[in-house]
Tab-separated table of C-alpha atoms in Angstrom:
chain	number	residue	atom	x	y	z
A	183	MET	CA	-42.771	149.758	118.843
A	184	THR	CA	-39.145	150.500	118.103
A	185	GLN	CA	-37.311	148.567	115.433
A	186	GLU	CA	-34.466	146.445	116.769
A	187	THR	CA	-31.036	147.475	115.507
A	188	VAL	CA	-28.599	144.718	114.615
A	189	ALA	CA	-24.941	145.168	115.547
A	190	TYR	CA	-22.841	143.476	112.890
A	191	PRO	CA	-19.160	142.649	113.413
A	192	SER	CA	-16.636	144.635	111.380
A	193	SER	CA	-14.643	141.590	110.254
A	194	CYS	CA	-14.425	137.810	110.412
A	195	LEU	CA	-12.083	138.242	113.370
A	196	ALA	CA	-14.720	140.249	115.230
A	197	ALA	CA	-17.342	137.630	114.340
A	198	SER	CA	-15.330	135.184	116.498
A	199	THR	CA	-16.340	132.223	114.364
A	200	ASN	CA	-14.549	128.879	114.485
A	201	THR	CA	-16.179	127.439	111.362
A	202	ASN	CA	-15.929	128.225	107.664
A	203	GLY	CA	-18.928	130.036	106.268
A	204	VAL	CA	-20.698	133.231	105.279
A	205	HIS	CA	-21.166	136.048	107.797
A	206	THR	CA	-22.510	139.583	107.481
A	207	ILE	CA	-20.155	142.398	108.459
A	208	GLU	CA	-20.364	146.190	108.477
A	209	VAL	CA	-17.663	148.828	108.040
A	210	PRO	CA	-17.932	152.638	107.948
A	211	GLY	CA	-19.071	153.936	104.563
A	212	LEU	CA	-20.906	150.804	103.405
A	213	GLU	CA	-24.149	148.995	104.069
A	214	PRO	CA	-23.762	145.580	105.776
A	215	PHE	CA	-22.578	142.913	103.328
A	216	PRO	CA	-21.794	139.173	103.358
A	217	VAL	CA	-18.254	137.784	103.406
A	218	PHE	CA	-16.774	134.302	103.537
A	219	CYS	CA	-14.797	133.584	106.714
A	220	ASP	CA	-12.059	130.943	106.535
A	221	THR	CA	-10.777	129.094	109.598
A	222	ARG	CA	-9.109	126.088	107.957
A	223	VAL	CA	-6.126	127.431	106.031
A	224	ALA	CA	-4.391	129.572	108.664
A	225	GLY	CA	-6.591	129.698	111.759
A	226	SER	CA	-9.641	131.833	112.494
A	227	GLY	CA	-10.403	135.442	111.634
A	228	TRP	CA	-9.597	135.473	107.904
A	229	THR	CA	-11.887	137.119	105.339
A	230	VAL	CA	-11.543	135.570	101.882
A	231	ILE	CA	-11.281	138.225	99.166
A	232	GLN	CA	-10.524	135.928	96.212
A	233	ARG	CA	-10.791	132.206	95.549
A	234	ARG	CA	-9.884	130.093	92.513
A	235	GLN	CA	-10.337	126.322	92.668
A	236	ASP	CA	-11.801	124.717	89.539
A	237	GLY	CA	-12.138	127.214	86.693
A	238	SER	CA	-15.924	127.432	87.041
A	239	GLU	CA	-15.947	131.252	87.122
A	240	ASN	CA	-14.772	133.639	84.408
A	241	PHE	CA	-12.206	136.063	85.870
A	242	TYR	CA	-11.572	137.973	82.633
A	243	ARG	CA	-14.065	140.630	83.699
A	244	SER	CA	-14.744	144.325	83.241
A	245	TRP	CA	-13.717	147.181	85.510
A	246	GLU	CA	-17.234	147.556	86.906
A	247	GLU	CA	-17.467	143.854	87.721
A	248	TYR	CA	-14.169	143.909	89.605
A	249	ALA	CA	-15.242	147.050	91.456
A	250	GLN	CA	-18.500	145.453	92.624
A	251	GLY	CA	-17.381	141.825	92.937
A	252	PHE	CA	-18.643	138.599	91.375
A	253	GLY	CA	-18.913	134.840	91.791
A	254	ASP	CA	-20.341	132.487	94.410
A	255	PHE	CA	-19.159	131.898	97.979
A	256	SER	CA	-19.644	128.149	97.467
A	257	GLY	CA	-17.110	128.205	94.632
A	258	GLU	CA	-14.970	130.863	92.970
A	259	PHE	CA	-15.386	134.575	93.633
A	260	PHE	CA	-13.822	138.009	93.960
A	261	MET	CA	-15.020	140.223	96.816
A	262	GLY	CA	-14.988	143.521	94.927
A	263	LEU	CA	-12.506	146.382	95.048
A	264	GLU	CA	-14.923	148.896	96.541
A	265	ARG	CA	-15.577	146.739	99.586
A	266	LEU	CA	-11.906	145.846	99.807
A	267	HIS	CA	-10.993	149.525	99.902
A	268	PHE	CA	-13.402	150.329	102.739
A	269	LEU	CA	-12.374	147.242	104.703
A	270	THR	CA	-8.661	148.016	104.591
A	271	ALA	CA	-9.285	151.704	105.291
A	272	ALA	CA	-11.251	150.907	108.459
A	273	GLU	CA	-8.401	149.240	110.372
A	274	PRO	CA	-4.934	147.719	109.779
A	275	TYR	CA	-5.020	144.430	107.858
A	276	GLU	CA	-2.552	141.727	106.884
A	277	LEU	CA	-2.745	139.628	103.702
A	278	LEU	CA	-2.268	135.892	103.202
A	279	VAL	CA	-1.986	134.281	99.759
A	280	HIS	CA	-2.574	130.509	99.850
A	281	LEU	CA	-1.576	128.430	96.807
A	282	GLU	CA	-1.991	124.757	95.926
A	283	ASP	CA	-0.419	123.006	92.933
A	284	PHE	CA	-1.761	119.963	91.058
A	285	TYR	CA	0.634	117.603	92.875
A	286	GLY	CA	-0.712	118.158	96.386
A	287	GLY	CA	1.802	120.820	97.376
A	288	THR	CA	0.814	123.991	99.228
A	289	ARG	CA	2.680	127.221	99.891
A	290	TYR	CA	1.860	130.668	101.194
A	291	ALA	CA	2.919	134.295	101.092
A	292	ARG	CA	2.084	136.597	103.992
A	293	TYR	CA	2.314	140.396	104.065
A	294	GLU	CA	2.240	142.346	107.319
A	295	ASP	CA	0.225	145.273	105.942
A	296	PHE	CA	-2.324	145.527	103.139
A	297	VAL	CA	-4.285	148.593	102.008
A	298	ILE	CA	-6.261	149.155	98.802
A	299	GLY	CA	-6.759	152.785	97.752
A	300	ASN	CA	-9.991	154.363	96.549
A	301	GLY	CA	-11.778	154.087	93.227
A	302	SER	CA	-10.824	157.543	91.986
A	303	ALA	CA	-7.191	156.376	92.104
A	304	SER	CA	-8.115	153.035	90.430
A	305	TYR	CA	-7.943	151.025	93.661
A	306	PRO	CA	-4.132	150.913	93.884
A	307	LEU	CA	-2.173	148.457	95.995
A	308	ALA	CA	-1.435	151.416	98.226
A	309	VAL	CA	0.339	149.636	101.088
A	310	LEU	CA	1.980	146.213	101.119
A	311	GLY	CA	4.012	145.242	104.153
A	312	ARG	CA	6.935	142.922	104.766
A	313	TYR	CA	6.784	139.451	103.204
A	314	SER	CA	7.156	136.086	104.936
A	315	GLY	CA	6.347	132.562	103.782
A	316	ASP	CA	7.568	129.822	101.441
A	317	ALA	CA	5.928	130.741	98.110
A	318	GLY	CA	8.353	133.581	97.436
A	319	ASP	CA	7.479	137.247	97.111
A	320	SER	CA	5.644	137.793	93.823
A	321	LEU	CA	3.549	140.745	94.976
A	322	SER	CA	5.953	143.454	96.145
A	323	TYR	CA	6.745	144.212	92.489
A	324	HIS	CA	3.143	145.437	92.210
A	325	ARG	CA	3.248	147.750	95.240
A	326	GLY	CA	1.700	151.144	94.464
A	327	MET	CA	0.220	150.045	91.136
A	328	PRO	CA	-3.402	150.795	90.126
A	329	PHE	CA	-5.756	147.926	89.374
A	330	SER	CA	-6.182	147.246	85.655
A	331	THR	CA	-8.760	145.385	83.575
A	332	PHE	CA	-9.117	144.997	79.813
A	333	ASP	CA	-11.403	148.051	79.709
A	334	HIS	CA	-9.572	150.143	82.324
A	335	ASP	CA	-5.838	150.400	81.637
A	336	VAL	CA	-4.492	153.399	83.540
A	337	LEU	CA	-0.819	152.819	82.713
A	338	GLY	CA	-1.465	151.970	79.070
A	339	HIS	CA	0.749	148.860	79.065
A	340	GLY	CA	-1.997	146.497	77.893
A	341	CYS	CA	-1.147	143.952	80.595
A	342	ALA	CA	-4.721	142.847	81.349
A	343	ILE	CA	-5.288	141.968	77.691
A	344	THR	CA	-1.856	140.385	77.216
A	345	TYR	CA	-2.170	138.205	80.326
A	346	VAL	CA	-5.949	137.658	80.089
A	347	GLY	CA	-6.611	138.785	83.629
A	348	ALA	CA	-7.049	141.731	85.975
A	349	TRP	CA	-4.474	142.786	88.559
A	350	TRP	CA	-2.273	145.513	89.995
A	351	TYR	CA	-0.078	145.310	86.910
A	352	ASP	CA	3.107	147.293	86.496
A	353	ASP	CA	4.979	146.495	83.271
A	354	CYS	CA	3.707	143.799	83.550
A	355	GLN	CA	3.690	141.172	86.327
A	356	PHE	CA	5.314	138.770	88.776
A	357	SER	CA	1.855	137.502	89.789
A	358	ASN	CA	-1.485	137.177	88.028
A	359	LEU	CA	-3.890	135.378	90.353
A	360	ASN	CA	-6.916	136.490	88.329
A	361	GLY	CA	-5.502	134.990	85.125
A	362	GLN	CA	-6.848	132.020	83.158
A	363	TYR	CA	-7.492	128.736	84.953
A	364	VAL	CA	-5.303	126.026	83.391
A	365	ASP	CA	-6.320	122.487	84.337
A	366	GLY	CA	-3.198	120.436	85.006
A	367	GLY	CA	-0.957	123.344	85.866
A	368	ARG	CA	1.836	123.433	83.291
A	369	TYR	CA	1.196	125.195	79.982
A	370	GLU	CA	3.078	126.204	76.849
A	371	ALA	CA	5.867	128.733	77.224
A	372	LYS	CA	4.302	130.907	74.517
A	373	LEU	CA	1.389	131.493	76.929
A	374	SER	CA	3.807	132.507	79.692
A	375	GLY	CA	2.188	134.284	82.630
A	376	ARG	CA	-1.405	133.994	81.431
A	377	GLY	CA	-2.481	131.427	83.994
A	378	ILE	CA	-2.899	131.818	87.752
A	379	CYS	CA	0.697	132.921	88.036
A	380	TRP	CA	2.905	133.301	91.117
A	381	MET	CA	6.309	133.486	89.512
A	382	THR	CA	8.514	132.855	92.553
A	383	TRP	CA	7.188	129.341	93.165
A	384	MET	CA	6.594	127.580	89.813
A	385	GLY	CA	7.691	130.245	87.355
A	386	TYR	CA	5.677	131.883	84.590
A	387	ASP	CA	4.533	128.691	82.854
A	388	TYR	CA	2.442	127.157	85.634
A	389	GLY	CA	-1.129	127.832	86.759
A	390	TYR	CA	-2.144	126.758	90.270
A	391	LYS	CA	-5.037	124.494	91.196
A	392	VAL	CA	-6.102	126.714	94.099
A	393	SER	CA	-5.492	130.363	94.833
A	394	GLN	CA	-7.022	132.002	97.879
A	395	MET	CA	-6.358	135.556	99.038
A	396	MET	CA	-7.405	136.361	102.604
A	397	ILE	CA	-7.141	139.352	104.915
A	398	ARG	CA	-7.336	139.668	108.704
A	399	PRO	CA	-7.204	142.617	111.128
A	400	LYS	CA	-3.785	142.895	112.742
A	401	CYS	CA	-5.161	143.457	116.241
A	402	SER	CA	-8.247	142.648	118.287
A	403	ASN	CA	-9.647	146.191	118.334
A	404	SER	CA	-12.464	145.156	115.997
A	405	ILE	CA	-13.567	142.503	118.506
A	406	GLN	CA	-13.783	145.059	121.320
A	407	ARG	CA	-15.650	147.544	119.105
A	408	HIS	CA	-18.200	144.860	118.257
A	409	ARG	CA	-18.695	144.017	121.945
A	410	ASN	CA	-19.086	147.686	122.851
A	411	SER	CA	-21.627	148.148	120.062
A	412	ARG	CA	-23.703	145.205	121.267
A	413	GLN	CA	-23.604	146.479	124.850
A	414	SER	CA	-24.767	149.950	123.823
A	415	LEU	CA	-27.715	148.398	121.990
A	416	ASN	CA	-28.641	146.209	124.946
A	417	PHE	CA	-28.641	149.040	127.486
A	418	SER	CA	-29.852	152.014	125.444
């Protein structure tokens, strides 16, 4: 008896799901792994790579934890830089940053291209495309920067410790979405930038209620590859 081989989609777009939830995907270089697919914020096909919503998860984490990922799909989580690298290396992706304040307002920032480099280069924000949206562009400043944590500071600027987070810091930041969760949003100026910061909307002294980073393939090639894979399994 031959063991049945499962053909997993390569992305949430290829999974062709119309509901929010967890799906298993597979990309070259990695074993199949679960991801959370979002269809509510900006339509179908989006893979959530980071979510903040209530402060239940500690995001002041080590380099190894950010490399491997942490948290819970039912709440707050970070996908993991290693998986993010292989995902964005497999096919062209776009990035959407969704933000909500404590007054019911929502804004977004969208980037046409998004690529994370490999671990030996400290998972840099290797490619970041053209911005559109209404939250302002607080990420282009970080283009090309390596990822930094309190125990892995490639540039030596101490930004992860200063801003109590982990990010693609330069010297230091216009955004800090892995910073401290501040209930109520506004905080003291002396703590400037240490919350879930997106400077171009509310400035440095405001932490958002919700932050969600999502990526989606820029074309439907992944859907066709998934269909071809399933057909080859059915007729082999």
